[in-house]
Amino acid sequence: MVVRYSATILGLIFLVSSGFGAEKFPKPDRAPAETTAAHREKIQEGLRLHDSRQFDAAIAIYSSVLAETPDDVRALYELAFTYFAKKDYQNTISVVRQAIRYKSLLLGELYSLLGNAYDDSGKADSAVDAYRAGIKVSPQTALLYFNLGLAQSRAGKHVEAKGSLQEALLRNPNHATSHFLLASTYQRLGYKIPALMALSRYLLLQPDSRRAADAIVNLNEMVLGSVKSGDKPGNLVINLALRPDSNKKNDEGDFGPTELSVSIAVAAAQMKDTKESPFSTIASAFSLLGESISDVKGKGFAVRYYGPFFSELTKEKGRTEAFVNTVWQAQPPQGATEWRIGNEGAVQAFDQWLHSYSWPNK
């Protein structure tokens, strides 16, 4: 069964529910009807019509199925999804509220669709209520945590957003936008190394996305920006991201020594008589990051989730360079193209390792 997600990503404005007058949702206490072979064919025809933007025709197909079998949750979901695509949010909400009365594998997707429909119709509080209610009945649906995290982020509740996005990634480590938004949240909260790791993971998943170029600019600043030229020739100044509340920023792991190691690697590369290429400098920085990560104290999400991955980067020759080559694909630093020539084997080995790597999960 193919499940289609209707999550709206960035660009929506969410507000977090105050907790008063929370939306009430029906309990899933009904058994859905099994979709017959004939109805499966009709639903497939409805999907084709939807994909060609013939929404009214698709709605007619799904309605004909439901006229014969009102308890067909798959038909209800597709009907609601098409109403949502048509921007008919009132009917989307009405159909979804009918569908969530049934015990089905689509409950998580239905609640996500319901939250998006509430939000697009200007009912932000109800949207958040829907995501929370969905998590209660379908706690393994990563998209619900992502949508909740996005809502919290838009409302300026970044600590709460951090927790929701982490829960999303424990359920779907390959959801690129969760890594992207978590990196942004980490930055807002002052977690430099966790932000660097999360943004790197986003670029591993989507190295050629529309956000990639801006993400690389941000990543370059994180890796290289802490080392600046001093007021005298040959002098370098290392600026660490220390804050008045820096002692409170260790709940993700104590990354202070790691940040210093990365900065020292960058400074050392710039002080050499023969200056290293930017590619080599970045690779050296990530090598030191990976080597120091096993010494990071604490049991926070960043050290437990991202830490082992970056530690493993340093255990095979050429793996860190292949990592940098992939992450910086949209804007290769000087020296990246030259390194790749003659190192295709290392790139292929990295790709195989990357796709077989097991991320922590629930």
mmCIF file of C-alpha atoms in Angstrom:
data_model
loop_
_atom_site.group_PDB
_atom_site.id
_atom_site.type_symbol
_atom_site.label_atom_id
_atom_site.label_comp_id
_atom_site.label_asym_id
_atom_site.label_seq_id
_atom_site.Cartn_x
_atom_site.Cartn_y
_atom_site.Cartn_z
ATOM 1 C CA MET A 1 0.000 0.000 0.000
ATOM 2 C CA VAL A 2 1.438 3.341 -1.036
ATOM 3 C CA VAL A 3 1.027 6.098 1.537
ATOM 4 C CA ARG A 4 1.168 9.644 0.246
ATOM 5 C CA TYR A 5 2.111 12.416 2.638
ATOM 6 C CA SER A 6 0.500 15.797 2.535
ATOM 7 C CA ALA A 7 2.825 17.714 4.843
ATOM 8 C CA THR A 8 3.409 21.325 4.011
ATOM 9 C CA ILE A 9 7.067 22.070 4.768
ATOM 10 C CA LEU A 10 8.495 25.538 5.247
ATOM 11 C CA GLY A 11 6.545 28.700 4.639
ATOM 12 C CA LEU A 12 3.526 27.954 6.855
ATOM 13 C CA ILE A 13 2.853 30.069 9.902
ATOM 14 C CA PHE A 14 2.004 28.030 12.974
ATOM 15 C CA LEU A 15 1.005 29.024 16.472
ATOM 16 C CA VAL A 16 1.182 26.708 19.417
ATOM 17 C CA SER A 17 -2.051 25.827 21.152
ATOM 18 C CA SER A 18 -2.449 27.447 24.527
ATOM 19 C CA GLY A 19 -3.975 24.278 25.923
ATOM 20 C CA PHE A 20 -7.374 25.909 26.577
ATOM 21 C CA GLY A 21 -10.324 24.843 24.469
ATOM 22 C CA ALA A 22 -8.280 22.104 22.840
ATOM 23 C CA GLU A 23 -9.817 20.436 19.818
ATOM 24 C CA LYS A 24 -11.586 17.153 20.588
ATOM 25 C CA PHE A 25 -11.109 14.191 18.278
ATOM 26 C CA PRO A 26 -13.098 10.947 18.022
ATOM 27 C CA LYS A 27 -11.552 7.723 19.289
ATOM 28 C CA PRO A 28 -10.543 5.146 16.670
ATOM 29 C CA ASP A 29 -12.952 2.446 17.835
ATOM 30 C CA ARG A 30 -14.322 1.148 14.534
ATOM 31 C CA ALA A 31 -13.028 -1.571 12.237
ATOM 32 C CA PRO A 32 -12.457 -0.431 8.640
ATOM 33 C CA ALA A 33 -13.795 -2.378 5.685
ATOM 34 C CA GLU A 34 -11.361 -4.290 3.519
ATOM 35 C CA THR A 35 -10.860 -2.708 0.096
ATOM 36 C CA THR A 36 -12.151 -5.040 -2.588
ATOM 37 C CA ALA A 37 -10.215 -5.729 -5.788
ATOM 38 C CA ALA A 38 -12.766 -3.745 -7.795
ATOM 39 C CA HIS A 39 -12.500 -0.790 -5.439
ATOM 40 C CA ARG A 40 -8.692 -0.927 -5.546
ATOM 41 C CA GLU A 41 -8.900 -0.477 -9.310
ATOM 42 C CA LYS A 42 -11.236 2.481 -8.876
ATOM 43 C CA ILE A 43 -8.942 4.077 -6.298
ATOM 44 C CA GLN A 44 -5.976 3.652 -8.638
ATOM 45 C CA GLU A 45 -7.990 5.455 -11.325
ATOM 46 C CA GLY A 46 -8.726 8.202 -8.800
ATOM 47 C CA LEU A 47 -5.007 8.525 -8.074
ATOM 48 C CA ARG A 48 -4.254 8.945 -11.775
ATOM 49 C CA LEU A 49 -6.920 11.629 -12.057
ATOM 50 C CA HIS A 50 -5.577 13.387 -8.952
ATOM 51 C CA ASP A 51 -2.032 13.347 -10.291
ATOM 52 C CA SER A 52 -3.234 14.932 -13.532
ATOM 53 C CA ARG A 53 -5.007 17.574 -11.406
ATOM 54 C CA GLN A 54 -8.483 16.422 -12.402
ATOM 55 C CA PHE A 55 -9.593 16.787 -8.806
ATOM 56 C CA ASP A 56 -13.362 16.800 -9.280
ATOM 57 C CA ALA A 57 -13.202 13.620 -11.346
ATOM 58 C CA ALA A 58 -11.043 11.953 -8.681
ATOM 59 C CA ILE A 59 -13.494 13.044 -5.971
ATOM 60 C CA ALA A 60 -16.334 11.467 -7.942
ATOM 61 C CA ILE A 61 -14.415 8.161 -8.155
ATOM 62 C CA TYR A 62 -13.679 8.027 -4.420
ATOM 63 C CA SER A 63 -17.253 9.041 -3.584
ATOM 64 C CA SER A 64 -18.578 6.172 -5.701
ATOM 65 C CA VAL A 65 -16.429 3.726 -3.737
ATOM 66 C CA LEU A 66 -17.659 5.152 -0.430
ATOM 67 C CA ALA A 67 -21.284 5.021 -1.580
ATOM 68 C CA GLU A 68 -20.870 1.245 -1.757
ATOM 69 C CA THR A 69 -18.466 0.842 1.203
ATOM 70 C CA PRO A 70 -18.616 3.810 3.619
ATOM 71 C CA ASP A 71 -16.001 2.198 5.892
ATOM 72 C CA ASP A 72 -13.206 2.056 3.293
ATOM 73 C CA VAL A 73 -10.488 4.107 5.025
ATOM 74 C CA ARG A 74 -8.204 4.124 1.986
ATOM 75 C CA ALA A 75 -10.953 5.760 -0.089
ATOM 76 C CA LEU A 76 -11.638 8.226 2.735
ATOM 77 C CA TYR A 77 -7.955 9.156 2.926
ATOM 78 C CA GLU A 78 -7.624 9.702 -0.817
ATOM 79 C CA LEU A 79 -10.848 11.710 -0.883
ATOM 80 C CA ALA A 80 -9.561 13.960 1.906
ATOM 81 C CA PHE A 81 -6.168 14.250 0.232
ATOM 82 C CA THR A 82 -7.784 15.407 -3.021
ATOM 83 C CA TYR A 83 -9.980 17.924 -1.201
ATOM 84 C CA PHE A 84 -6.789 19.259 0.426
ATOM 85 C CA ALA A 85 -5.042 19.541 -2.959
ATOM 86 C CA LYS A 86 -8.085 21.445 -4.176
ATOM 87 C CA LYS A 87 -7.739 23.750 -1.141
ATOM 88 C CA ASP A 88 -11.198 22.738 0.049
ATOM 89 C CA TYR A 89 -10.165 22.604 3.679
ATOM 90 C CA GLN A 90 -13.652 22.375 5.160
ATOM 91 C CA ASN A 91 -14.361 19.139 3.290
ATOM 92 C CA THR A 92 -10.834 17.883 4.039
ATOM 93 C CA ILE A 93 -11.435 18.297 7.763
ATOM 94 C CA SER A 94 -14.897 16.749 7.563
ATOM 95 C CA VAL A 95 -13.682 13.639 5.720
ATOM 96 C CA VAL A 96 -10.596 13.168 7.892
ATOM 97 C CA ARG A 97 -12.629 13.443 11.092
ATOM 98 C CA GLN A 98 -14.792 10.659 9.714
ATOM 99 C CA ALA A 99 -11.749 8.542 8.773
ATOM 100 C CA ILE A 100 -9.974 8.810 12.140
ATOM 101 C CA ARG A 101 -12.833 6.928 13.774
ATOM 102 C CA TYR A 102 -11.358 3.746 12.306
ATOM 103 C CA LYS A 103 -8.419 1.693 13.543
ATOM 104 C CA SER A 104 -6.077 1.748 10.563
ATOM 105 C CA LEU A 105 -2.452 2.062 9.525
ATOM 106 C CA LEU A 106 -3.335 5.415 7.981
ATOM 107 C CA LEU A 107 -4.121 7.136 11.296
ATOM 108 C CA GLY A 108 -0.784 8.943 11.439
ATOM 109 C CA GLU A 109 -1.078 10.267 7.892
ATOM 110 C CA LEU A 110 -4.705 11.219 8.462
ATOM 111 C CA TYR A 111 -3.873 13.286 11.556
ATOM 112 C CA SER A 112 -1.000 14.959 9.718
ATOM 113 C CA LEU A 113 -3.361 15.849 6.880
ATOM 114 C CA LEU A 114 -5.906 17.098 9.389
ATOM 115 C CA GLY A 115 -3.343 19.357 11.071
ATOM 116 C CA ASN A 116 -2.252 20.810 7.744
ATOM 117 C CA ALA A 117 -5.855 21.455 6.739
ATOM 118 C CA TYR A 118 -6.555 23.246 10.019
ATOM 119 C CA ASP A 119 -3.439 25.343 9.595
ATOM 120 C CA ASP A 120 -4.171 26.327 6.002
ATOM 121 C CA SER A 121 -7.670 27.352 7.013
ATOM 122 C CA GLY A 122 -6.294 29.659 9.707
ATOM 123 C CA LYS A 123 -6.912 27.406 12.733
ATOM 124 C CA ALA A 124 -3.346 27.126 13.997
ATOM 125 C CA ASP A 125 -4.286 26.013 17.517
ATOM 126 C CA SER A 126 -6.411 23.205 16.149
ATOM 127 C CA ALA A 127 -3.523 22.183 13.883
ATOM 128 C CA VAL A 128 -1.226 21.708 16.877
ATOM 129 C CA ASP A 129 -3.984 19.847 18.727
ATOM 130 C CA ALA A 130 -4.279 17.510 15.731
ATOM 131 C CA TYR A 131 -0.541 16.762 15.654
ATOM 132 C CA ARG A 132 -0.508 16.030 19.382
ATOM 133 C CA ALA A 133 -3.599 13.845 19.153
ATOM 134 C CA GLY A 134 -2.071 12.009 16.202
ATOM 135 C CA ILE A 135 1.091 11.282 18.169
ATOM 136 C CA LYS A 136 -1.009 9.676 20.912
ATOM 137 C CA VAL A 137 -2.708 7.237 18.540
ATOM 138 C CA SER A 138 0.206 6.765 16.118
ATOM 139 C CA PRO A 139 3.440 7.384 18.061
ATOM 140 C CA GLN A 140 5.658 5.932 15.325
ATOM 141 C CA THR A 141 4.600 8.427 12.626
ATOM 142 C CA ALA A 142 7.661 10.646 12.231
ATOM 143 C CA LEU A 143 5.816 13.243 10.173
ATOM 144 C CA LEU A 144 3.602 14.186 13.111
ATOM 145 C CA TYR A 145 6.641 15.035 15.257
ATOM 146 C CA PHE A 146 8.148 17.031 12.408
ATOM 147 C CA ASN A 147 4.962 19.036 11.899
ATOM 148 C CA LEU A 148 4.705 19.651 15.635
ATOM 149 C CA GLY A 149 8.357 20.741 15.739
ATOM 150 C CA LEU A 150 7.765 23.095 12.841
ATOM 151 C CA ALA A 151 4.762 24.554 14.631
ATOM 152 C CA GLN A 152 6.779 25.087 17.790
ATOM 153 C CA SER A 153 9.644 26.628 15.839
ATOM 154 C CA ARG A 154 7.354 29.104 14.102
ATOM 155 C CA ALA A 155 5.961 30.061 17.495
ATOM 156 C CA GLY A 156 9.473 30.726 18.820
ATOM 157 C CA LYS A 157 9.394 27.718 21.165
ATOM 158 C CA HIS A 158 12.784 26.430 20.027
ATOM 159 C CA VAL A 159 13.556 24.200 23.017
ATOM 160 C CA GLU A 160 10.262 22.350 22.506
ATOM 161 C CA ALA A 161 10.884 22.235 18.737
ATOM 162 C CA LYS A 162 14.291 20.670 19.332
ATOM 163 C CA GLY A 163 12.730 17.800 21.254
ATOM 164 C CA SER A 164 9.988 17.194 18.679
ATOM 165 C CA LEU A 165 12.418 17.175 15.754
ATOM 166 C CA GLN A 166 14.690 14.752 17.574
ATOM 167 C CA GLU A 167 11.732 12.428 18.072
ATOM 168 C CA ALA A 168 10.990 12.694 14.331
ATOM 169 C CA LEU A 169 14.555 11.676 13.456
ATOM 170 C CA LEU A 170 14.499 8.717 15.832
ATOM 171 C CA ARG A 171 11.627 7.434 13.705
ATOM 172 C CA ASN A 172 12.815 8.508 10.263
ATOM 173 C CA PRO A 173 16.562 9.246 10.066
ATOM 174 C CA ASN A 174 16.301 9.915 6.330
ATOM 175 C CA HIS A 175 13.843 12.810 6.570
ATOM 176 C CA ALA A 176 16.149 15.538 5.303
ATOM 177 C CA THR A 177 14.001 18.515 6.303
ATOM 178 C CA SER A 178 13.942 17.365 9.935
ATOM 179 C CA HIS A 179 17.760 17.526 9.965
ATOM 180 C CA PHE A 180 17.649 20.939 8.275
ATOM 181 C CA LEU A 181 15.176 22.400 10.759
ATOM 182 C CA LEU A 182 16.989 20.812 13.709
ATOM 183 C CA ALA A 183 20.263 22.390 12.515
ATOM 184 C CA SER A 184 18.531 25.778 12.380
ATOM 185 C CA THR A 185 17.067 25.209 15.849
ATOM 186 C CA TYR A 186 20.456 24.213 17.255
ATOM 187 C CA GLN A 187 21.961 27.420 15.847
ATOM 188 C CA ARG A 188 19.246 29.567 17.362
ATOM 189 C CA LEU A 189 19.883 27.943 20.733
ATOM 190 C CA GLY A 190 23.678 28.262 20.524
ATOM 191 C CA TYR A 191 24.716 24.645 19.878
ATOM 192 C CA LYS A 192 27.445 25.055 17.236
ATOM 193 C CA ILE A 193 28.824 21.528 16.815
ATOM 194 C CA PRO A 194 25.384 19.834 16.944
ATOM 195 C CA ALA A 195 24.185 22.341 14.319
ATOM 196 C CA LEU A 196 27.204 21.569 12.150
ATOM 197 C CA MET A 197 26.541 17.827 12.362
ATOM 198 C CA ALA A 198 22.797 18.141 11.665
ATOM 199 C CA LEU A 199 23.333 20.421 8.671
ATOM 200 C CA SER A 200 25.991 18.069 7.287
ATOM 201 C CA ARG A 201 23.530 15.189 7.540
ATOM 202 C CA TYR A 202 20.921 17.233 5.654
ATOM 203 C CA LEU A 203 23.399 17.832 2.829
ATOM 204 C CA LEU A 204 24.308 14.150 2.702
ATOM 205 C CA LEU A 205 20.638 13.410 2.047
ATOM 206 C CA GLN A 206 19.955 16.303 -0.333
ATOM 207 C CA PRO A 207 23.292 17.619 -1.669
ATOM 208 C CA ASP A 208 21.665 19.187 -4.729
ATOM 209 C CA SER A 209 18.461 20.576 -3.206
ATOM 210 C CA ARG A 210 17.346 24.188 -3.631
ATOM 211 C CA ARG A 211 18.539 24.900 -0.082
ATOM 212 C CA ALA A 212 21.960 23.299 -0.605
ATOM 213 C CA ALA A 213 23.875 26.404 -1.720
ATOM 214 C CA ASP A 214 22.721 28.486 1.264
ATOM 215 C CA ALA A 215 23.307 25.540 3.586
ATOM 216 C CA ILE A 216 26.911 25.265 2.358
ATOM 217 C CA VAL A 217 27.507 28.975 2.974
ATOM 218 C CA ASN A 218 26.252 28.436 6.519
ATOM 219 C CA LEU A 219 28.351 25.297 6.951
ATOM 220 C CA ASN A 220 31.491 27.048 5.680
ATOM 221 C CA GLU A 221 31.019 29.712 8.328
ATOM 222 C CA MET A 222 30.589 27.079 11.032
ATOM 223 C CA VAL A 223 33.737 25.193 10.014
ATOM 224 C CA LEU A 224 36.031 27.991 8.851
ATOM 225 C CA GLY A 225 34.557 31.141 10.359
ATOM 226 C CA SER A 226 35.976 30.775 13.860
ATOM 227 C CA VAL A 227 39.521 31.450 12.593
ATOM 228 C CA LYS A 228 40.210 35.016 11.423
ATOM 229 C CA SER A 229 43.329 36.922 10.447
ATOM 230 C CA GLY A 230 44.821 38.976 13.259
ATOM 231 C CA ASP A 231 45.924 42.615 13.169
ATOM 232 C CA LYS A 232 49.476 41.591 12.241
ATOM 233 C CA PRO A 233 50.686 39.487 9.287
ATOM 234 C CA GLY A 234 50.766 35.812 10.197
ATOM 235 C CA ASN A 235 48.574 36.259 13.274
ATOM 236 C CA LEU A 236 45.362 34.248 13.570
ATOM 237 C CA VAL A 237 42.546 34.724 16.049
ATOM 238 C CA ILE A 238 40.310 31.823 17.117
ATOM 239 C CA ASN A 239 36.834 32.896 18.160
ATOM 240 C CA LEU A 240 34.876 30.271 20.063
ATOM 241 C CA ALA A 241 31.093 30.471 20.364
ATOM 242 C CA LEU A 242 31.074 31.111 24.092
ATOM 243 C CA ARG A 243 27.900 32.634 25.525
ATOM 244 C CA PRO A 244 26.988 33.916 28.978
ATOM 245 C CA ASP A 245 24.811 30.829 29.354
ATOM 246 C CA SER A 246 27.321 28.439 27.748
ATOM 247 C CA ASN A 247 27.413 26.298 30.878
ATOM 248 C CA LYS A 248 23.766 25.488 30.192
ATOM 249 C CA LYS A 249 24.456 24.310 26.636
ATOM 250 C CA ASN A 250 25.890 20.911 27.527
ATOM 251 C CA ASP A 251 22.615 18.979 27.579
ATOM 252 C CA GLU A 252 23.352 17.823 24.023
ATOM 253 C CA GLY A 253 26.895 16.829 25.030
ATOM 254 C CA ASP A 254 29.920 18.901 26.080
ATOM 255 C CA PHE A 255 31.288 19.882 22.674
ATOM 256 C CA GLY A 256 33.586 22.675 23.876
ATOM 257 C CA PRO A 257 36.813 20.652 23.381
ATOM 258 C CA THR A 258 35.538 19.420 19.999
ATOM 259 C CA GLU A 259 34.875 22.971 18.833
ATOM 260 C CA LEU A 260 38.378 23.941 19.899
ATOM 261 C CA SER A 261 39.866 20.962 18.031
ATOM 262 C CA VAL A 262 38.070 21.940 14.831
ATOM 263 C CA SER A 263 39.271 25.547 15.135
ATOM 264 C CA ILE A 264 42.854 24.430 15.792
ATOM 265 C CA ALA A 265 42.758 22.209 12.696
ATOM 266 C CA VAL A 266 41.624 25.161 10.585
ATOM 267 C CA ALA A 267 44.244 27.467 12.117
ATOM 268 C CA ALA A 268 47.025 24.917 11.625
ATOM 269 C CA ALA A 269 46.137 24.549 7.950
ATOM 270 C CA GLN A 270 46.351 28.303 7.451
ATOM 271 C CA MET A 271 49.718 28.608 9.245
ATOM 272 C CA LYS A 272 51.525 26.072 7.051
ATOM 273 C CA ASP A 273 54.197 27.403 4.695
ATOM 274 C CA THR A 274 52.342 25.759 1.828
ATOM 275 C CA LYS A 275 48.723 26.600 2.490
ATOM 276 C CA GLU A 276 46.315 23.692 2.319
ATOM 277 C CA SER A 277 43.412 23.857 -0.114
ATOM 278 C CA PRO A 278 40.008 24.686 1.416
ATOM 279 C CA PHE A 279 38.984 21.079 0.689
ATOM 280 C CA SER A 280 41.905 19.672 2.675
ATOM 281 C CA THR A 281 41.293 22.150 5.505
ATOM 282 C CA ILE A 282 37.633 21.147 5.812
ATOM 283 C CA ALA A 283 38.525 17.440 5.664
ATOM 284 C CA SER A 284 41.123 17.947 8.418
ATOM 285 C CA ALA A 285 38.545 19.741 10.560
ATOM 286 C CA PHE A 286 36.058 16.883 10.246
ATOM 287 C CA SER A 287 38.809 14.340 10.934
ATOM 288 C CA LEU A 288 39.579 16.047 14.249
ATOM 289 C CA LEU A 289 35.876 16.364 14.999
ATOM 290 C CA GLY A 290 35.434 12.625 14.472
ATOM 291 C CA GLU A 291 38.494 11.737 16.523
ATOM 292 C CA SER A 292 37.447 13.896 19.458
ATOM 293 C CA ILE A 293 33.772 12.947 19.478
ATOM 294 C CA SER A 294 34.346 9.755 21.472
ATOM 295 C CA ASP A 295 35.673 11.892 24.343
ATOM 296 C CA VAL A 296 32.607 14.121 24.480
ATOM 297 C CA LYS A 297 30.938 13.907 27.868
ATOM 298 C CA GLY A 298 27.211 13.728 28.358
ATOM 299 C CA LYS A 299 24.308 11.647 27.076
ATOM 300 C CA GLY A 300 22.431 14.223 25.014
ATOM 301 C CA PHE A 301 20.778 13.552 21.673
ATOM 302 C CA ALA A 302 23.528 15.109 19.543
ATOM 303 C CA VAL A 303 26.328 13.050 21.060
ATOM 304 C CA ARG A 304 24.305 9.819 21.017
ATOM 305 C CA TYR A 305 22.682 10.284 17.595
ATOM 306 C CA TYR A 306 25.172 12.160 15.418
ATOM 307 C CA GLY A 307 28.338 11.418 17.412
ATOM 308 C CA PRO A 308 28.894 7.760 16.425
ATOM 309 C CA PHE A 309 28.471 8.569 12.737
ATOM 310 C CA PHE A 310 31.184 11.224 12.761
ATOM 311 C CA SER A 311 33.429 9.021 14.848
ATOM 312 C CA GLU A 312 33.128 6.253 12.238
ATOM 313 C CA LEU A 313 34.153 8.702 9.500
ATOM 314 C CA THR A 314 37.744 8.623 10.674
ATOM 315 C CA LYS A 315 38.113 4.835 10.739
ATOM 316 C CA GLU A 316 38.715 4.259 7.023
ATOM 317 C CA LYS A 317 41.227 6.064 4.836
ATOM 318 C CA GLY A 318 39.583 8.472 2.417
ATOM 319 C CA ARG A 319 36.181 8.332 4.100
ATOM 320 C CA THR A 320 36.314 11.855 5.531
ATOM 321 C CA GLU A 321 37.415 13.285 2.177
ATOM 322 C CA ALA A 322 34.592 11.429 0.418
ATOM 323 C CA PHE A 323 32.165 12.797 3.011
ATOM 324 C CA VAL A 324 33.284 16.387 2.349
ATOM 325 C CA ASN A 325 33.168 15.767 -1.408
ATOM 326 C CA THR A 326 29.527 14.677 -1.083
ATOM 327 C CA VAL A 327 28.346 17.304 1.412
ATOM 328 C CA TRP A 328 29.871 20.188 -0.568
ATOM 329 C CA GLN A 329 28.591 18.829 -3.885
ATOM 330 C CA ALA A 330 26.576 21.948 -4.752
ATOM 331 C CA GLN A 331 29.603 24.239 -4.270
ATOM 332 C CA PRO A 332 32.805 22.147 -4.211
ATOM 333 C CA PRO A 333 35.647 23.855 -2.318
ATOM 334 C CA GLN A 334 38.932 24.338 -4.128
ATOM 335 C CA GLY A 335 40.764 21.018 -4.227
ATOM 336 C CA ALA A 336 37.646 18.800 -4.117
ATOM 337 C CA THR A 337 37.561 18.045 -7.845
ATOM 338 C CA GLU A 338 41.290 17.321 -7.900
ATOM 339 C CA TRP A 339 40.974 14.908 -4.972
ATOM 340 C CA ARG A 340 38.087 13.013 -6.551
ATOM 341 C CA ILE A 341 40.201 12.230 -9.619
ATOM 342 C CA GLY A 342 41.915 8.999 -8.716
ATOM 343 C CA ASN A 343 39.798 8.441 -5.573
ATOM 344 C CA GLU A 344 36.593 7.081 -7.098
ATOM 345 C CA GLY A 345 37.103 3.866 -5.144
ATOM 346 C CA ALA A 346 37.029 5.788 -1.867
ATOM 347 C CA VAL A 347 33.866 7.602 -2.979
ATOM 348 C CA GLN A 348 32.124 4.330 -3.836
ATOM 349 C CA ALA A 349 33.218 2.747 -0.544
ATOM 350 C CA PHE A 350 31.867 5.774 1.344
ATOM 351 C CA ASP A 351 28.530 5.547 -0.483
ATOM 352 C CA GLN A 352 28.211 1.878 0.437
ATOM 353 C CA TRP A 353 29.059 2.581 4.068
ATOM 354 C CA LEU A 354 26.678 5.550 4.195
ATOM 355 C CA HIS A 355 23.725 3.542 2.905
ATOM 356 C CA SER A 356 24.406 0.662 5.287
ATOM 357 C CA TYR A 357 24.927 2.831 8.377
ATOM 358 C CA SER A 358 22.336 2.231 11.113
ATOM 359 C CA TRP A 359 21.111 5.359 12.880
ATOM 360 C CA PRO A 360 19.699 5.167 16.419
ATOM 361 C CA ASN A 361 15.950 4.660 16.280
ATOM 362 C CA LYS A 362 12.787 3.863 18.166
#
